[in-house]
Amino acid sequence: MARHRVDDIAAALGVRWEGDGGIELARAAAPADATEDALAVAMDPAYAEALGRGAARAAILWDGADWRALGLEAAIFVTRPRYAMAQLTDRFAPRPDLAAGIHPSAVIDPSARIGNDVAIAPFVVVGEGAVIGDGARIMSHTSIAAGTEIGAGALLHPGVRIGPRVRIGARFIAQPNAVIAADGFSFVTPEPGAIEQVRATLGAEVTQRQSSYARIHSLGRVVIGDDVEIGAGSCIDQATLAETVIGDGTKIDNLVQIGHNVQIGRDCLICGQSGIAGSTRLGDRVVLGGQSGVTDHVEIGDDVIAGGGTLFRTSQPAGRVMLGDPAMSMQQSIETYKALRRLPRFMRQMAEFKKSVSKTGDTD
Amino acid sequence: MARHRVDDIAAALGVRWEGDGGIELARAAAPADATEDALAVAMDPAYAEALGRGAARAAILWDGADWRALGLEAAIFVTRPRYAMAQLTDRFAPRPDLAAGIHPSAVIDPSARIGNDVAIAPFVVVGEGAVIGDGARIMSHTSIAAGTEIGAGALLHPGVRIGPRVRIGARFIAQPNAVIAADGFSFVTPEPGAIEQVRATLGAEVTQRQSSYARIHSLGRVVIGDDVEIGAGSCIDQATLAETVIGDGTKIDNLVQIGHNVQIGRDCLICGQSGIAGSTRLGDRVVLGGQSGVTDHVEIGDDVIAGGGTLFRTSQPAGRVMLGDPAMSMQQSIETYKALRRLPRFMRQMAEFKKSVSKTGDTD
Amino acid sequence: MARHRVDDIAAALGVRWEGDGGIELARAAAPADATEDALAVAMDPAYAEALGRGAARAAILWDGADWRALGLEAAIFVTRPRYAMAQLTDRFAPRPDLAAGIHPSAVIDPSARIGNDVAIAPFVVVGEGAVIGDGARIMSHTSIAAGTEIGAGALLHPGVRIGPRVRIGARFIAQPNAVIAADGFSFVTPEPGAIEQVRATLGAEVTQRQSSYARIHSLGRVVIGDDVEIGAGSCIDQATLAETVIGDGTKIDNLVQIGHNVQIGRDCLICGQSGIAGSTRLGDRVVLGGQSGVTDHVEIGDDVIAGGGTLFRTSQPAGRVMLGDPAMSMQQSIETYKALRRLPRFMRQMAEFKKSVSKTGDTD
């Protein structure tokens, strides 16, 4: 395991350090778990006590901390802790458990083009005409279907499924068992059915009965930009004719469902178990909290931010902060939740009030 | 890639065509992406402009479109576009990337019976006594456990898990990483516990504490009809003693959870991330929008249609169109959502009104 | 298949039996499906009629049932049916379809330590320094990464993904395609972004725009106690620096998401499609119904029980029974739901009342 000097780490982070800059560190650790060769991460005074329970000689601390009083021999000081964490954990991140080269058990179609310095683990399958960029690490049990192209520097964790004709940019990360380009969920009845009637009448009249379904096949593809990450078990469906699109820099958490023909902009964050139904478009920098949902065929504008469990049942203009079902502005939603909690008591009070007024009236 | 003539396509769809019926087409495409050998799909006037950006010579158009003015050499006209899409995409659907025969890496138990014209991809495992019908295509990394029977024409995408003793009808489709026949989530404490008390008293009294759980094992099986499709990452649990049932023609989207002992009727549509808890029954032609939920041990009648995010906390008679949490009729739910949005203001207005009336009273 | 005598089964369950105790049974079955060699399970009078449709000679019945009148030759009587089911199904549970020993296709790092009596199926990958306890059964297509330790008696179903540095106790069960130790969903922008502003101002002011994200890597690990079960497709993320913890005896259903740094106590039940966001802590014996959610960085006390679809947006003291979004006491939630259903009518009535009072006032 590579070791890093205190002064080198501070220089890389562009921050200040004090004490013995020559201490060499093998890893980063929580304050109480830190061994002598670990950099304790205690960027908030709340962790001061935990430092005493660990054995760290050096720590990364909040600005202004008294490192000598904390029993340390060296300290690095940060002003923006979360961003420092990104840089620090990148430096100490263990590399995936994967030897260079192509494992003999992998089944690679002879027409596939595999870049330089690619590592392919056991039991990987790569289909006809697939293209894998330089430096990719394809972990075990992953399948990459015919005609798919993956950019340089990809990291595919075990069990990832990538369907046919997918285009993926550089530095793609897929967590275990993610599924890219399953067929879209698109079925139709020979005659107009009950669902179409419900949509047309908002449920007011339903005389049709659904009959058997015919599949609308997915002939399109999934197109994924640069620097995208897809979480464990998440699913992104293939487009019917055109493209399901995930923009540059967008990060998708675990167990998220992205329907067919969906278009997601740049630098979005889609948290765990959220779902986006077919043909919906999200702008750039949209954030969906966990277990959020967006109905089909709507548009969510740039910079919309939604708290956990928000359900968008209609389109949403840009820049709003939303919460609840149906989605309201976060301010309105919090006010509405408060009103809802008071509602049973309010109804009783109003009923009493009405009764008292009516009685007053009766005595007139 | 097979090519199809314009006149042949129109004949197969049973619809009208005009222009050069002999143009041969290799694929269907969105209007703007269409190359010269593609049939542009533009079944709504909204796509007229996009046609100009593509290079299509032939298109499938809305009824009455002026194909010559759109710069085309041939046109096919449809009256029910979505159903035409099913027929059209079926014709042009690329076949899965899978050679005929059994890949030498597959591990097939000698007692398994494999039908005619079956294709089995690398790293497939088929257990003792399993039966796979004619024409099945079993893609890579799929596992089929002992005693499972799968009908003719199945298409199992990569990474599908099928547990023991499952019975599946004809033309089954499982999207990547779907899980059929995991063990049901069924546990019990040696003495009656808190959950049982909550159910009995609706939470009014909870004196019990849960203790450690013993597993109730799943000895039953999953029974799936003909023409069923299961989405990517979806899970269908094994029954305790009897059967978890998915009826003929039912389609299940991605990341759906179907609990143990659930029975689902024919021609249902269960959209993404919905969940149906243990021992619940759904009738025929039920539609659940995305992220819907149905509690355990209830019955949802035939032809019930639920919008996205609907939670059924009780049984539901047949034929209703439902929405919300808890599920209400769609009409009532829309009215209730509107009332909810107005609630904080309404409460303030009523408080003022009450105050004004009381003041009036005071001055009497 | 092993056979069990009626009297032996009753003795093992510690309950009473009558009739021919020597009847030998090969399996347990639902009453209507029971063959002559099956023990029909009919622990409620509701199943009496179904018994007549099956061919069982022996059944496990509700206390006081007249077994002769039901056409049986022997009967076992229970007083706590669900617990009897656990014991009974354990006795008759079929063992997984897995030969002893290590399949020649498995790729086991030479430095891995494999216990005694371990069965490893085809296409399993075990990484550097991994440790697998005695009696483990590792089913096909499973991957176990470097440095992970799994206790004795584990059962890993097909397609399970276990990442690096995980510690798992004894008798662990993972259903198919479960994912342990994917990277946490943790990203940060170089400058403070819109999300941080939303949290600080509850959405009142958002002037920042999100910029590109840097990953905070997961250097910590997942620690799982004894007797834990993880459902099909469920995901448990790795901690940033310290540990994501699942306590002894906790059972997790299918498609559940457990975020990074989450700590779950002992003997919890987390039902299907629930999600727990990062750094949240659950006490002991917590029960979350299906599709529940808990926001990040909160604490849910011991013995909290939540109905399906409950969303915890704040911390929750111990011992409460909760329901709804936002979570309220189950009593209050039921009352609020009732009020909500009446709300549109109530608003109309109050508007009329106000109008009538105002008119009265006008005539003064």
CSV table of N, CA and C in Angstrom, one decimal, chain C residues 9-135:
chain,number,residue,atom,x,y,z
C,9,ILE,N,-42.5,-35.7,14.2
C,9,ILE,CA,-42.7,-34.3,13.9
C,9,ILE,C,-43.4,-33.6,15.1
C,10,ALA,N,-44.4,-34.2,15.7
C,10,ALA,CA,-45.1,-33.7,16.8
C,10,ALA,C,-44.2,-33.5,18.0
C,11,ALA,N,-43.3,-34.5,18.2
C,11,ALA,CA,-42.4,-34.4,19.3
C,11,ALA,C,-41.4,-33.2,19.1
C,12,ALA,N,-40.9,-33.1,17.9
C,12,ALA,CA,-40.0,-32.0,17.6
C,12,ALA,C,-40.7,-30.6,17.8
C,13,LEU,N,-41.9,-30.6,17.5
C,13,LEU,CA,-42.7,-29.3,17.7
C,13,LEU,C,-43.1,-29.1,19.1
C,14,GLY,N,-43.0,-30.2,19.9
C,14,GLY,CA,-43.5,-30.1,21.3
C,14,GLY,C,-45.0,-30.0,21.4
C,15,VAL,N,-45.7,-30.6,20.5
C,15,VAL,CA,-47.2,-30.5,20.5
C,15,VAL,C,-47.8,-31.9,20.5
C,16,ARG,N,-49.1,-31.9,20.6
C,16,ARG,CA,-49.9,-33.1,20.8
C,16,ARG,C,-50.2,-33.7,19.4
C,17,TRP,N,-50.4,-35.0,19.3
C,17,TRP,CA,-50.8,-35.6,18.0
C,17,TRP,C,-51.8,-36.7,18.4
C,18,GLU,N,-52.6,-37.1,17.4
C,18,GLU,CA,-53.6,-38.2,17.5
C,18,GLU,C,-53.6,-39.1,16.3
C,19,GLY,N,-54.1,-40.3,16.4
C,19,GLY,CA,-54.2,-41.2,15.2
C,19,GLY,C,-53.0,-42.1,15.0
C,20,ASP,N,-52.7,-42.3,13.7
C,20,ASP,CA,-51.6,-43.2,13.3
C,20,ASP,C,-50.3,-42.5,13.3
C,21,GLY,N,-49.5,-42.5,14.4
C,21,GLY,CA,-48.3,-41.7,14.5
C,21,GLY,C,-47.2,-42.2,13.6
C,22,GLY,N,-47.4,-43.4,13.0
C,22,GLY,CA,-46.3,-44.0,12.2
C,22,GLY,C,-46.3,-43.6,10.7
C,23,ILE,N,-47.3,-42.8,10.3
C,23,ILE,CA,-47.4,-42.4,8.9
C,23,ILE,C,-46.2,-41.6,8.6
C,24,GLU,N,-45.5,-42.0,7.4
C,24,GLU,CA,-44.3,-41.3,7.0
C,24,GLU,C,-44.6,-40.2,5.9
C,25,LEU,N,-44.0,-39.1,6.1
C,25,LEU,CA,-44.3,-37.9,5.2
C,25,LEU,C,-43.1,-37.4,4.6
C,26,ALA,N,-43.2,-37.1,3.3
C,26,ALA,CA,-42.0,-36.6,2.5
C,26,ALA,C,-42.0,-35.1,2.4
C,27,ARG,N,-43.1,-34.4,2.6
C,27,ARG,CA,-43.2,-33.0,2.5
C,27,ARG,C,-44.4,-32.4,3.1
C,28,ALA,N,-44.4,-31.1,3.2
C,28,ALA,CA,-45.6,-30.3,3.7
C,28,ALA,C,-46.2,-29.7,2.5
C,29,ALA,N,-47.6,-29.5,2.6
C,29,ALA,CA,-48.3,-29.0,1.4
C,29,ALA,C,-49.5,-28.3,1.8
C,30,ALA,N,-50.0,-27.4,1.0
C,30,ALA,CA,-51.3,-26.7,1.2
C,30,ALA,C,-52.4,-27.8,1.1
C,31,PRO,N,-53.5,-27.7,1.8
C,31,PRO,CA,-54.4,-28.8,2.0
C,31,PRO,C,-54.9,-29.3,0.6
C,32,ALA,N,-55.3,-28.4,-0.3
C,32,ALA,CA,-55.8,-28.9,-1.6
C,32,ALA,C,-54.8,-29.6,-2.5
C,33,ASP,N,-53.5,-29.3,-2.3
C,33,ASP,CA,-52.5,-29.8,-3.1
C,33,ASP,C,-51.9,-31.1,-2.5
C,34,ALA,N,-52.3,-31.4,-1.3
C,34,ALA,CA,-51.5,-32.5,-0.6
C,34,ALA,C,-51.7,-33.9,-1.2
C,35,THR,N,-50.6,-34.5,-1.5
C,35,THR,CA,-50.7,-35.9,-1.9
C,35,THR,C,-50.6,-36.8,-0.7
C,36,GLU,N,-50.7,-38.1,-0.9
C,36,GLU,CA,-50.8,-39.1,0.2
C,36,GLU,C,-49.5,-39.0,1.1
C,37,ASP,N,-48.4,-38.6,0.6
C,37,ASP,CA,-47.2,-38.6,1.4
C,37,ASP,C,-46.9,-37.2,1.9
C,38,ALA,N,-47.9,-36.3,1.8
C,38,ALA,CA,-47.6,-34.9,2.3
C,38,ALA,C,-48.4,-34.7,3.6
C,39,LEU,N,-47.8,-33.9,4.5
C,39,LEU,CA,-48.5,-33.4,5.7
C,39,LEU,C,-49.3,-32.1,5.2
C,40,ALA,N,-50.6,-32.2,5.2
C,40,ALA,CA,-51.4,-31.0,4.9
C,40,ALA,C,-51.3,-30.0,6.0
C,41,VAL,N,-51.1,-28.8,5.7
C,41,VAL,CA,-51.0,-27.7,6.7
C,41,VAL,C,-52.3,-26.9,6.6
C,42,ALA,N,-53.1,-27.1,7.7
C,42,ALA,CA,-54.5,-26.5,7.8
C,42,ALA,C,-54.7,-26.1,9.2
C,43,MET,N,-54.0,-25.0,9.6
C,43,MET,CA,-54.0,-24.6,11.0
C,43,MET,C,-55.1,-23.7,11.4
C,44,ASP,N,-56.1,-23.5,10.5
C,44,ASP,CA,-57.2,-22.6,10.7
C,44,ASP,C,-58.5,-23.3,10.1
C,45,PRO,N,-59.6,-23.2,10.8
C,45,PRO,CA,-60.8,-23.9,10.3
C,45,PRO,C,-61.2,-23.5,8.9
C,46,ALA,N,-60.7,-22.3,8.4
C,46,ALA,CA,-61.0,-21.9,7.0
C,46,ALA,C,-60.5,-22.9,6.0
C,47,TYR,N,-59.5,-23.7,6.4
C,47,TYR,CA,-58.9,-24.7,5.4
C,47,TYR,C,-59.6,-26.0,5.4
C,48,ALA,N,-60.6,-26.2,6.3
C,48,ALA,CA,-61.3,-27.5,6.4
C,48,ALA,C,-61.8,-28.0,5.0
C,49,GLU,N,-62.4,-27.1,4.3
C,49,GLU,CA,-63.0,-27.5,3.0
C,49,GLU,C,-61.9,-27.9,2.0
C,50,ALA,N,-60.8,-27.2,2.0
C,50,ALA,CA,-59.7,-27.5,1.1
C,50,ALA,C,-59.1,-28.9,1.3
C,51,LEU,N,-59.1,-29.3,2.6
C,51,LEU,CA,-58.6,-30.6,2.9
C,51,LEU,C,-59.3,-31.7,2.1
C,52,GLY,N,-60.6,-31.5,2.0
C,52,GLY,CA,-61.4,-32.5,1.2
C,52,GLY,C,-61.0,-32.6,-0.2
C,53,ARG,N,-60.4,-31.6,-0.8
C,53,ARG,CA,-60.0,-31.6,-2.2
C,53,ARG,C,-58.6,-32.2,-2.4
C,54,GLY,N,-57.8,-32.3,-1.3
C,54,GLY,CA,-56.5,-33.0,-1.4
C,54,GLY,C,-56.6,-34.4,-1.0
C,55,ALA,N,-55.5,-35.1,-1.0
C,55,ALA,CA,-55.4,-36.5,-0.7
C,55,ALA,C,-54.6,-36.9,0.6
C,56,ALA,N,-54.5,-35.9,1.5
C,56,ALA,CA,-53.7,-36.1,2.7
C,56,ALA,C,-54.2,-37.1,3.6
C,57,ARG,N,-53.3,-37.9,4.2
C,57,ARG,CA,-53.7,-38.9,5.2
C,57,ARG,C,-53.5,-38.2,6.6
C,58,ALA,N,-52.5,-37.3,6.6
C,58,ALA,CA,-52.2,-36.6,7.9
C,58,ALA,C,-52.1,-35.1,7.7
C,59,ALA,N,-52.5,-34.4,8.8
C,59,ALA,CA,-52.5,-32.9,8.7
C,59,ALA,C,-52.1,-32.3,10.0
C,60,ILE,N,-51.6,-31.1,9.9
C,60,ILE,CA,-51.3,-30.3,11.1
C,60,ILE,C,-52.5,-29.3,11.2
C,61,LEU,N,-53.2,-29.4,12.3
C,61,LEU,CA,-54.5,-28.7,12.4
C,61,LEU,C,-54.6,-27.8,13.6
C,62,TRP,N,-55.6,-26.9,13.5
C,62,TRP,CA,-55.9,-26.0,14.6
C,62,TRP,C,-56.3,-26.8,15.9
C,63,ASP,N,-56.1,-26.3,17.0
C,63,ASP,CA,-56.4,-26.9,18.3
C,63,ASP,C,-57.9,-27.2,18.4
C,64,GLY,N,-58.2,-28.5,18.6
C,64,GLY,CA,-59.6,-28.9,18.8
C,64,GLY,C,-60.3,-29.4,17.5
C,65,ALA,N,-59.6,-29.5,16.4
C,65,ALA,CA,-60.2,-29.9,15.2
C,65,ALA,C,-60.6,-31.4,15.2
C,66,ASP,N,-61.7,-31.7,14.6
C,66,ASP,CA,-62.2,-33.1,14.6
C,66,ASP,C,-61.5,-33.8,13.3
C,67,TRP,N,-60.3,-34.4,13.5
C,67,TRP,CA,-59.6,-34.9,12.4
C,67,TRP,C,-60.2,-36.1,11.7
C,68,ARG,N,-61.0,-36.9,12.5
C,68,ARG,CA,-61.6,-38.1,11.8
C,68,ARG,C,-62.7,-37.6,10.9
C,69,ALA,N,-63.5,-36.6,11.3
C,69,ALA,CA,-64.5,-36.0,10.5
C,69,ALA,C,-64.0,-35.4,9.2
C,70,LEU,N,-62.7,-35.0,9.3
C,70,LEU,CA,-62.0,-34.4,8.1
C,70,LEU,C,-61.4,-35.4,7.2
C,71,GLY,N,-61.7,-36.7,7.5
C,71,GLY,CA,-61.2,-37.8,6.7
C,71,GLY,C,-59.7,-38.1,6.8
C,72,LEU,N,-59.1,-37.8,7.9
C,72,LEU,CA,-57.7,-38.0,8.1
C,72,LEU,C,-57.4,-39.2,8.9
C,73,GLU,N,-56.2,-39.7,8.8
C,73,GLU,CA,-55.8,-40.9,9.7
C,73,GLU,C,-54.9,-40.5,10.8
C,74,ALA,N,-54.4,-39.3,10.8
C,74,ALA,CA,-53.6,-38.7,11.9
C,74,ALA,C,-53.6,-37.2,11.8
C,75,ALA,N,-53.3,-36.6,13.0
C,75,ALA,CA,-53.4,-35.2,13.1
C,75,ALA,C,-52.4,-34.7,14.1
C,76,ILE,N,-51.8,-33.5,13.9
C,76,ILE,CA,-50.9,-32.9,14.8
C,76,ILE,C,-51.6,-31.5,15.1
C,77,PHE,N,-51.6,-31.2,16.4
C,77,PHE,CA,-52.4,-30.0,16.9
C,77,PHE,C,-51.4,-28.9,17.3
C,78,VAL,N,-51.7,-27.7,16.9
C,78,VAL,CA,-50.8,-26.5,17.3
C,78,VAL,C,-51.6,-25.4,17.9
C,79,THR,N,-50.9,-24.7,18.8
C,79,THR,CA,-51.6,-23.6,19.4
C,79,THR,C,-51.0,-22.2,18.9
C,80,ARG,N,-49.8,-22.3,18.4
C,80,ARG,CA,-49.2,-21.0,17.8
C,80,ARG,C,-48.8,-21.3,16.4
C,81,PRO,N,-49.8,-21.2,15.5
C,81,PRO,CA,-49.6,-21.7,14.1
C,81,PRO,C,-48.3,-21.2,13.4
C,82,ARG,N,-48.1,-19.8,13.5
C,82,ARG,CA,-47.0,-19.3,12.7
C,82,ARG,C,-45.7,-19.8,13.1
C,83,TYR,N,-45.5,-20.0,14.4
C,83,TYR,CA,-44.2,-20.5,14.9
C,83,TYR,C,-44.1,-22.0,14.5
C,84,ALA,N,-45.2,-22.7,14.6
C,84,ALA,CA,-45.1,-24.1,14.1
C,84,ALA,C,-44.7,-24.2,12.7
C,85,MET,N,-45.1,-23.2,11.9
C,85,MET,CA,-44.8,-23.2,10.5
C,85,MET,C,-43.2,-23.0,10.3
C,86,ALA,N,-42.6,-22.2,11.1
C,86,ALA,CA,-41.2,-22.1,11.0
C,86,ALA,C,-40.5,-23.4,11.3
C,87,GLN,N,-40.9,-24.1,12.3
C,87,GLN,CA,-40.3,-25.4,12.7
C,87,GLN,C,-40.6,-26.4,11.6
C,88,LEU,N,-41.8,-26.4,11.1
C,88,LEU,CA,-42.2,-27.4,10.2
C,88,LEU,C,-41.6,-27.2,8.8
C,89,THR,N,-41.5,-26.0,8.4
C,89,THR,CA,-40.9,-25.7,7.1
C,89,THR,C,-39.4,-25.9,7.1
C,90,ASP,N,-38.8,-25.7,8.3
C,90,ASP,CA,-37.4,-26.0,8.4
C,90,ASP,C,-37.1,-27.5,8.2
C,91,ARG,N,-38.0,-28.3,8.8
C,91,ARG,CA,-37.8,-29.7,8.7
C,91,ARG,C,-38.0,-30.2,7.2
C,92,PHE,N,-38.9,-29.6,6.5
C,92,PHE,CA,-39.2,-30.1,5.1
C,92,PHE,C,-38.5,-29.3,4.0
C,93,ALA,N,-37.8,-28.2,4.4
C,93,ALA,CA,-37.2,-27.3,3.4
C,93,ALA,C,-36.2,-28.1,2.5
C,94,PRO,N,-36.4,-28.0,1.2
C,94,PRO,CA,-35.5,-28.7,0.3
C,94,PRO,C,-34.1,-28.0,0.4
C,95,ARG,N,-33.1,-28.7,0.3
C,95,ARG,CA,-31.7,-28.1,0.4
C,95,ARG,C,-31.4,-27.5,-1.0
C,96,PRO,N,-30.6,-26.4,-1.0
C,96,PRO,CA,-30.3,-25.9,-2.3
C,96,PRO,C,-29.6,-26.9,-3.2
C,97,ASP,N,-29.8,-26.7,-4.5
C,97,ASP,CA,-29.3,-27.5,-5.6
C,97,ASP,C,-27.8,-27.3,-5.7
C,98,LEU,N,-27.0,-27.9,-4.9
C,98,LEU,CA,-25.6,-27.6,-4.9
C,98,LEU,C,-24.8,-28.7,-4.4
C,99,ALA,N,-23.9,-29.2,-5.2
C,99,ALA,CA,-23.0,-30.3,-4.8
C,99,ALA,C,-22.0,-29.9,-3.9
C,100,ALA,N,-21.5,-30.8,-3.0
C,100,ALA,CA,-20.4,-30.5,-2.1
C,100,ALA,C,-19.1,-30.3,-2.9
C,101,GLY,N,-18.2,-29.5,-2.3
C,101,GLY,CA,-16.9,-29.3,-3.0
C,101,GLY,C,-16.9,-28.0,-3.8
C,102,ILE,N,-15.8,-27.8,-4.4
C,102,ILE,CA,-15.6,-26.6,-5.2
C,102,ILE,C,-15.7,-26.9,-6.7
C,103,HIS,N,-16.6,-26.3,-7.4
C,103,HIS,CA,-16.7,-26.6,-8.8
C,103,HIS,C,-15.5,-26.2,-9.6
C,104,PRO,N,-15.0,-27.0,-10.6
C,104,PRO,CA,-13.8,-26.7,-11.2
C,104,PRO,C,-13.8,-25.3,-12.0
C,105,SER,N,-14.9,-24.8,-12.3
C,105,SER,CA,-15.0,-23.5,-13.0
C,105,SER,C,-14.8,-22.3,-12.1
C,106,ALA,N,-14.9,-22.5,-10.8
C,106,ALA,CA,-14.8,-21.4,-9.8
C,106,ALA,C,-13.4,-20.8,-9.9
C,107,VAL,N,-13.3,-19.5,-9.7
C,107,VAL,CA,-11.9,-18.9,-9.7
C,107,VAL,C,-11.7,-18.4,-8.3
C,108,ILE,N,-10.9,-19.1,-7.5
C,108,ILE,CA,-10.6,-18.8,-6.1
C,108,ILE,C,-9.2,-18.4,-6.0
C,109,ASP,N,-9.0,-17.2,-5.5
C,109,ASP,CA,-7.6,-16.7,-5.3
C,109,ASP,C,-6.9,-17.7,-4.4
C,110,PRO,N,-5.6,-18.0,-4.7
C,110,PRO,CA,-4.9,-19.0,-3.9
C,110,PRO,C,-4.7,-18.5,-2.4
C,111,SER,N,-4.8,-17.2,-2.1
C,111,SER,CA,-4.6,-16.7,-0.8
C,111,SER,C,-5.9,-16.8,0.0
C,112,ALA,N,-7.1,-17.1,-0.6
C,112,ALA,CA,-8.3,-17.2,0.1
C,112,ALA,C,-8.3,-18.4,1.0
C,113,ARG,N,-9.0,-18.3,2.2
C,113,ARG,CA,-9.1,-19.4,3.1
C,113,ARG,C,-10.5,-19.9,3.1
C,114,ILE,N,-10.7,-21.2,2.6
C,114,ILE,CA,-12.0,-21.8,2.5
C,114,ILE,C,-12.2,-22.8,3.6
C,115,GLY,N,-13.3,-22.7,4.4
C,115,GLY,CA,-13.5,-23.6,5.5
C,115,GLY,C,-13.8,-25.0,5.1
C,116,ASN,N,-14.1,-25.8,6.1
C,116,ASN,CA,-14.5,-27.2,5.9
C,116,ASN,C,-15.9,-27.3,5.4
C,117,ASP,N,-16.2,-28.4,4.6
C,117,ASP,CA,-17.5,-28.7,4.1
C,117,ASP,C,-18.2,-27.5,3.4
C,118,VAL,N,-17.4,-26.8,2.7
C,118,VAL,CA,-17.9,-25.6,1.9
C,118,VAL,C,-18.3,-26.1,0.5
C,119,ALA,N,-19.4,-25.7,0.0
C,119,ALA,CA,-19.8,-26.0,-1.4
C,119,ALA,C,-19.8,-24.8,-2.2
C,120,ILE,N,-19.1,-24.8,-3.3
C,120,ILE,CA,-18.9,-23.6,-4.2
C,120,ILE,C,-19.3,-24.0,-5.6
C,121,ALA,N,-20.3,-23.3,-6.1
C,121,ALA,CA,-21.0,-23.7,-7.4
C,121,ALA,C,-20.2,-23.1,-8.6
C,122,PRO,N,-20.7,-23.4,-9.8
C,122,PRO,CA,-20.0,-22.9,-11.0
C,122,PRO,C,-19.9,-21.4,-11.0
C,123,PHE,N,-18.8,-20.9,-11.6
C,123,PHE,CA,-18.7,-19.5,-11.9
C,123,PHE,C,-18.6,-18.6,-10.7
C,124,VAL,N,-18.2,-19.1,-9.6
C,124,VAL,CA,-18.0,-18.2,-8.4
C,124,VAL,C,-16.6,-17.7,-8.5
C,125,VAL,N,-16.5,-16.4,-8.0
C,125,VAL,CA,-15.1,-15.8,-7.9
C,125,VAL,C,-14.9,-15.4,-6.5
C,126,VAL,N,-13.8,-15.8,-5.9
C,126,VAL,CA,-13.4,-15.4,-4.5
C,126,VAL,C,-12.1,-14.7,-4.6
C,127,GLY,N,-12.0,-13.5,-4.0
C,127,GLY,CA,-10.8,-12.6,-4.2
C,127,GLY,C,-9.7,-12.9,-3.2
C,128,GLU,N,-8.7,-12.1,-3.3
C,128,GLU,CA,-7.5,-12.2,-2.5
C,128,GLU,C,-7.8,-12.1,-1.0
C,129,GLY,N,-7.3,-13.1,-0.2
C,129,GLY,CA,-7.4,-13.0,1.2
C,129,GLY,C,-8.8,-13.1,1.8
C,130,ALA,N,-9.7,-13.5,1.0
C,130,ALA,CA,-11.1,-13.7,1.5
C,130,ALA,C,-11.1,-14.9,2.4
C,131,VAL,N,-12.0,-14.9,3.4
C,131,VAL,CA,-12.2,-16.0,4.3
C,131,VAL,C,-13.6,-16.5,4.3
C,132,ILE,N,-13.9,-17.8,4.1
C,132,ILE,CA,-15.2,-18.3,4.0
C,132,ILE,C,-15.3,-19.4,5.1
C,133,GLY,N,-16.3,-19.2,6.0
C,133,GLY,CA,-16.4,-20.1,7.2
C,133,GLY,C,-16.9,-21.5,6.8
C,134,ASP,N,-16.8,-22.4,7.8
C,134,ASP,CA,-17.2,-23.8,7.6
C,134,ASP,C,-18.7,-23.9,7.1
C,135,GLY,N,-18.9,-24.9,6.3
C,135,GLY,CA,-20.3,-25.2,5.9
C,135,GLY,C,-21.0,-24.2,5.0
